[in-house]
Amino acid sequence: MNRKKLAQNSYMKAANGKVISEISTGEKRTYLKLEDIPRFLENLFIVTEDQKFHDHAGVDLSGISRALLINSQNKTIEQGGSTITLQLARNVYLSHDRTYNRKLSELIYAYQIERKKSKPEIMELYLNAIYFSNGAYGIEAASQYYLK
């Protein structure tokens, strides 16, 4: 697993500090350290995306089992059983293809991420990598886009 740095916006500022130009690669993102992210937002994502985040090593076997059962019954890939770590692996290193090969790669990447990073580091990366539509990547870009 290679070390990947998330793209960020660059800003040109006037002498008074006012932003006069913004440069991005198409992914609007302003990276925030976890300590600069309100704790309630971190908890909100844990509650909605991965309630067992602090208890598993990147994979929630009960969630994957449920997804496999539903997918086999419907003969399609509708459910993913993704944890925050699995979503991080997909968002940063992989495609969004709905294939079993991609899901297997996701499991391998998630295992490696959990071995090399702490839960706070994983959460920080996740909250800065997640896509919120309209070109906004990460919670700061989303807040700037949706709350201004």
PDB file of C-alpha atoms in Angstrom:
ATOM      1  CA  MET A   1       0.000   0.000   0.000  1.00  0.00           C
ATOM      2  CA  ASN A   2       1.581   3.237  -1.093  1.00  0.00           C
ATOM      3  CA  ARG A   3       1.359   6.373   0.989  1.00  0.00           C
ATOM      4  CA  LYS A   4      -1.089   8.736  -0.669  1.00  0.00           C
ATOM      5  CA  LYS A   5      -1.440  12.427   0.102  1.00  0.00           C
ATOM      6  CA  LEU A   6      -4.873  13.938  -0.413  1.00  0.00           C
ATOM      7  CA  ALA A   7      -5.047  16.842  -2.854  1.00  0.00           C
ATOM      8  CA  GLN A   8      -5.843  20.204  -1.282  1.00  0.00           C
ATOM      9  CA  ASN A   9      -6.817  23.633  -2.526  1.00  0.00           C
ATOM     10  CA  SER A  10      -4.211  26.374  -2.723  1.00  0.00           C
ATOM     11  CA  TYR A  11      -5.086  29.980  -1.990  1.00  0.00           C
ATOM     12  CA  MET A  12      -3.533  33.261  -3.101  1.00  0.00           C
ATOM     13  CA  LYS A  13      -4.123  36.002  -0.547  1.00  0.00           C
ATOM     14  CA  ALA A  14      -3.795  39.759  -0.623  1.00  0.00           C
ATOM     15  CA  ALA A  15      -1.616  41.535   1.942  1.00  0.00           C
ATOM     16  CA  ASN A  16      -4.702  41.970   4.151  1.00  0.00           C
ATOM     17  CA  GLY A  17      -5.266  38.172   4.201  1.00  0.00           C
ATOM     18  CA  LYS A  18      -8.319  38.189   1.909  1.00  0.00           C
ATOM     19  CA  VAL A  19      -8.421  35.276  -0.548  1.00  0.00           C
ATOM     20  CA  ILE A  20      -8.114  36.606  -4.098  1.00  0.00           C
ATOM     21  CA  SER A  21      -7.704  33.314  -5.954  1.00  0.00           C
ATOM     22  CA  GLU A  22      -8.277  29.629  -5.317  1.00  0.00           C
ATOM     23  CA  ILE A  23      -6.552  26.804  -7.186  1.00  0.00           C
ATOM     24  CA  SER A  24      -7.771  23.208  -7.085  1.00  0.00           C
ATOM     25  CA  THR A  25      -7.360  20.018  -9.069  1.00  0.00           C
ATOM     26  CA  GLY A  26     -11.122  19.545  -9.290  1.00  0.00           C
ATOM     27  CA  GLU A  27     -11.263  18.131  -5.771  1.00  0.00           C
ATOM     28  CA  LYS A  28     -12.072  21.046  -3.513  1.00  0.00           C
ATOM     29  CA  ARG A  29     -10.529  20.128  -0.179  1.00  0.00           C
ATOM     30  CA  THR A  30      -9.098  21.907   2.824  1.00  0.00           C
ATOM     31  CA  TYR A  31      -7.425  19.343   5.048  1.00  0.00           C
ATOM     32  CA  LEU A  32      -8.206  19.563   8.758  1.00  0.00           C
ATOM     33  CA  LYS A  33      -6.461  17.851  11.643  1.00  0.00           C
ATOM     34  CA  LEU A  34      -8.803  15.718  13.751  1.00  0.00           C
ATOM     35  CA  GLU A  35      -8.319  18.072  16.710  1.00  0.00           C
ATOM     36  CA  ASP A  36      -9.797  20.883  14.566  1.00  0.00           C
ATOM     37  CA  ILE A  37     -12.922  18.887  13.734  1.00  0.00           C
ATOM     38  CA  PRO A  38     -15.792  19.140  16.222  1.00  0.00           C
ATOM     39  CA  ARG A  39     -16.086  15.911  18.204  1.00  0.00           C
ATOM     40  CA  PHE A  40     -19.825  15.702  17.529  1.00  0.00           C
ATOM     41  CA  LEU A  41     -19.099  15.402  13.762  1.00  0.00           C
ATOM     42  CA  GLU A  42     -16.719  12.511  14.360  1.00  0.00           C
ATOM     43  CA  ASN A  43     -19.362  10.835  16.550  1.00  0.00           C
ATOM     44  CA  LEU A  44     -22.066  11.534  13.961  1.00  0.00           C
ATOM     45  CA  PHE A  45     -20.122   9.630  11.302  1.00  0.00           C
ATOM     46  CA  ILE A  46     -19.454   6.750  13.682  1.00  0.00           C
ATOM     47  CA  VAL A  47     -23.158   6.475  14.537  1.00  0.00           C
ATOM     48  CA  THR A  48     -24.341   6.691  10.921  1.00  0.00           C
ATOM     49  CA  GLU A  49     -21.558   4.830   9.090  1.00  0.00           C
ATOM     50  CA  ASP A  50     -19.831   2.401  11.453  1.00  0.00           C
ATOM     51  CA  GLN A  51     -21.081   1.972  15.013  1.00  0.00           C
ATOM     52  CA  LYS A  52     -18.396  -0.638  15.731  1.00  0.00           C
ATOM     53  CA  PHE A  53     -15.545   1.576  14.441  1.00  0.00           C
ATOM     54  CA  HIS A  54     -13.552   1.415  17.684  1.00  0.00           C
ATOM     55  CA  ASP A  55     -14.171  -2.320  18.165  1.00  0.00           C
ATOM     56  CA  HIS A  56     -13.083  -3.891  14.860  1.00  0.00           C
ATOM     57  CA  ALA A  57      -9.850  -4.115  12.894  1.00  0.00           C
ATOM     58  CA  GLY A  58     -11.267  -2.523   9.749  1.00  0.00           C
ATOM     59  CA  VAL A  59     -13.834  -5.158   8.875  1.00  0.00           C
ATOM     60  CA  ASP A  60     -17.239  -5.768  10.453  1.00  0.00           C
ATOM     61  CA  LEU A  61     -17.898  -9.448   9.791  1.00  0.00           C
ATOM     62  CA  SER A  62     -21.580  -9.216  10.762  1.00  0.00           C
ATOM     63  CA  GLY A  63     -22.068  -6.311   8.319  1.00  0.00           C
ATOM     64  CA  ILE A  64     -20.321  -8.193   5.514  1.00  0.00           C
ATOM     65  CA  SER A  65     -22.334 -11.350   6.253  1.00  0.00           C
ATOM     66  CA  ARG A  66     -25.580  -9.372   6.084  1.00  0.00           C
ATOM     67  CA  ALA A  67     -24.517  -7.770   2.789  1.00  0.00           C
ATOM     68  CA  LEU A  68     -23.520 -11.122   1.268  1.00  0.00           C
ATOM     69  CA  LEU A  69     -26.876 -12.642   2.231  1.00  0.00           C
ATOM     70  CA  ILE A  70     -28.876  -9.758   0.736  1.00  0.00           C
ATOM     71  CA  ASN A  71     -26.707  -9.634  -2.406  1.00  0.00           C
ATOM     72  CA  SER A  72     -26.975 -13.385  -2.988  1.00  0.00           C
ATOM     73  CA  GLN A  73     -30.763 -13.254  -2.577  1.00  0.00           C
ATOM     74  CA  ASN A  74     -31.056 -10.382  -5.067  1.00  0.00           C
ATOM     75  CA  LYS A  75     -28.271 -11.631  -7.382  1.00  0.00           C
ATOM     76  CA  THR A  76     -26.796  -8.101  -7.453  1.00  0.00           C
ATOM     77  CA  ILE A  77     -24.359  -6.075  -5.369  1.00  0.00           C
ATOM     78  CA  GLU A  78     -26.709  -3.747  -3.489  1.00  0.00           C
ATOM     79  CA  GLN A  79     -25.269  -3.901   0.013  1.00  0.00           C
ATOM     80  CA  GLY A  80     -21.641  -3.359   0.953  1.00  0.00           C
ATOM     81  CA  GLY A  81     -21.264  -3.813   4.696  1.00  0.00           C
ATOM     82  CA  SER A  82     -18.550  -1.157   4.569  1.00  0.00           C
ATOM     83  CA  THR A  83     -16.822   0.158   7.644  1.00  0.00           C
ATOM     84  CA  ILE A  84     -15.229   3.592   7.798  1.00  0.00           C
ATOM     85  CA  THR A  85     -11.870   1.946   7.092  1.00  0.00           C
ATOM     86  CA  LEU A  86     -13.247   0.080   4.065  1.00  0.00           C
ATOM     87  CA  GLN A  87     -14.771   3.308   2.748  1.00  0.00           C
ATOM     88  CA  LEU A  88     -11.443   5.087   3.263  1.00  0.00           C
ATOM     89  CA  ALA A  89      -9.647   2.355   1.307  1.00  0.00           C
ATOM     90  CA  ARG A  90     -12.136   2.680  -1.558  1.00  0.00           C
ATOM     91  CA  ASN A  91     -12.146   6.491  -1.593  1.00  0.00           C
ATOM     92  CA  VAL A  92      -8.369   6.922  -1.465  1.00  0.00           C
ATOM     93  CA  TYR A  93      -6.872   3.873  -3.195  1.00  0.00           C
ATOM     94  CA  LEU A  94      -9.535   2.132  -5.296  1.00  0.00           C
ATOM     95  CA  SER A  95     -12.373   2.711  -7.747  1.00  0.00           C
ATOM     96  CA  HIS A  96     -16.079   2.683  -6.949  1.00  0.00           C
ATOM     97  CA  ASP A  97     -16.771  -0.323  -9.204  1.00  0.00           C
ATOM     98  CA  ARG A  98     -19.366  -2.664  -7.739  1.00  0.00           C
ATOM     99  CA  THR A  99     -17.432  -5.891  -8.198  1.00  0.00           C
ATOM    100  CA  TYR A 100     -16.346  -8.638  -5.858  1.00  0.00           C
ATOM    101  CA  ASN A 101     -12.708  -8.109  -6.929  1.00  0.00           C
ATOM    102  CA  ARG A 102     -12.875  -4.488  -5.800  1.00  0.00           C
ATOM    103  CA  LYS A 103     -14.470  -5.556  -2.507  1.00  0.00           C
ATOM    104  CA  LEU A 104     -11.675  -8.076  -1.946  1.00  0.00           C
ATOM    105  CA  SER A 105      -9.074  -5.391  -2.654  1.00  0.00           C
ATOM    106  CA  GLU A 106     -10.916  -3.141  -0.201  1.00  0.00           C
ATOM    107  CA  LEU A 107     -10.576  -5.792   2.520  1.00  0.00           C
ATOM    108  CA  ILE A 108      -6.839  -6.104   1.903  1.00  0.00           C
ATOM    109  CA  TYR A 109      -6.313  -2.335   1.928  1.00  0.00           C
ATOM    110  CA  ALA A 110      -8.446  -1.937   5.070  1.00  0.00           C
ATOM    111  CA  TYR A 111      -6.351  -4.579   6.839  1.00  0.00           C
ATOM    112  CA  GLN A 112      -3.155  -2.717   5.900  1.00  0.00           C
ATOM    113  CA  ILE A 113      -4.599   0.669   6.911  1.00  0.00           C
ATOM    114  CA  GLU A 114      -5.612  -0.687  10.325  1.00  0.00           C
ATOM    115  CA  ARG A 115      -2.135  -2.169  10.820  1.00  0.00           C
ATOM    116  CA  LYS A 116      -0.345   1.082   9.967  1.00  0.00           C
ATOM    117  CA  LYS A 117      -2.649   3.795  11.333  1.00  0.00           C
ATOM    118  CA  SER A 118      -4.386   4.505  14.615  1.00  0.00           C
ATOM    119  CA  LYS A 119      -8.162   4.933  14.821  1.00  0.00           C
ATOM    120  CA  PRO A 120      -7.797   8.744  15.173  1.00  0.00           C
ATOM    121  CA  GLU A 121      -5.544   8.839  12.071  1.00  0.00           C
ATOM    122  CA  ILE A 122      -8.073   6.742  10.133  1.00  0.00           C
ATOM    123  CA  MET A 123     -10.927   9.020  11.196  1.00  0.00           C
ATOM    124  CA  GLU A 124      -8.956  12.148  10.230  1.00  0.00           C
ATOM    125  CA  LEU A 125      -8.197  10.773   6.769  1.00  0.00           C
ATOM    126  CA  TYR A 126     -11.772   9.593   6.288  1.00  0.00           C
ATOM    127  CA  LEU A 127     -13.297  12.954   7.234  1.00  0.00           C
ATOM    128  CA  ASN A 128     -10.939  14.687   4.787  1.00  0.00           C
ATOM    129  CA  ALA A 129     -11.398  12.163   1.945  1.00  0.00           C
ATOM    130  CA  ILE A 130     -15.162  11.623   1.874  1.00  0.00           C
ATOM    131  CA  TYR A 131     -17.006  13.104  -1.127  1.00  0.00           C
ATOM    132  CA  PHE A 132     -20.020  15.319  -0.388  1.00  0.00           C
ATOM    133  CA  SER A 133     -21.046  16.088  -4.029  1.00  0.00           C
ATOM    134  CA  ASN A 134     -20.570  19.331  -5.959  1.00  0.00           C
ATOM    135  CA  GLY A 135     -16.786  18.897  -5.967  1.00  0.00           C
ATOM    136  CA  ALA A 136     -16.557  19.104  -2.156  1.00  0.00           C
ATOM    137  CA  TYR A 137     -14.147  16.574  -0.645  1.00  0.00           C
ATOM    138  CA  GLY A 138     -13.851  16.470   3.127  1.00  0.00           C
ATOM    139  CA  ILE A 139     -15.950  18.114   5.784  1.00  0.00           C
ATOM    140  CA  GLU A 140     -14.300  21.547   5.573  1.00  0.00           C
ATOM    141  CA  ALA A 141     -14.944  21.891   1.832  1.00  0.00           C
ATOM    142  CA  ALA A 142     -18.488  20.616   2.354  1.00  0.00           C
ATOM    143  CA  SER A 143     -19.116  23.125   5.132  1.00  0.00           C
ATOM    144  CA  GLN A 144     -17.745  25.940   2.972  1.00  0.00           C
ATOM    145  CA  TYR A 145     -19.932  24.890   0.029  1.00  0.00           C
ATOM    146  CA  TYR A 146     -23.181  24.070   1.814  1.00  0.00           C
ATOM    147  CA  LEU A 147     -23.143  26.439   4.782  1.00  0.00           C
ATOM    148  CA  LYS A 148     -22.030  29.715   3.214  1.00  0.00           C
TER     149      LYS A 148
END
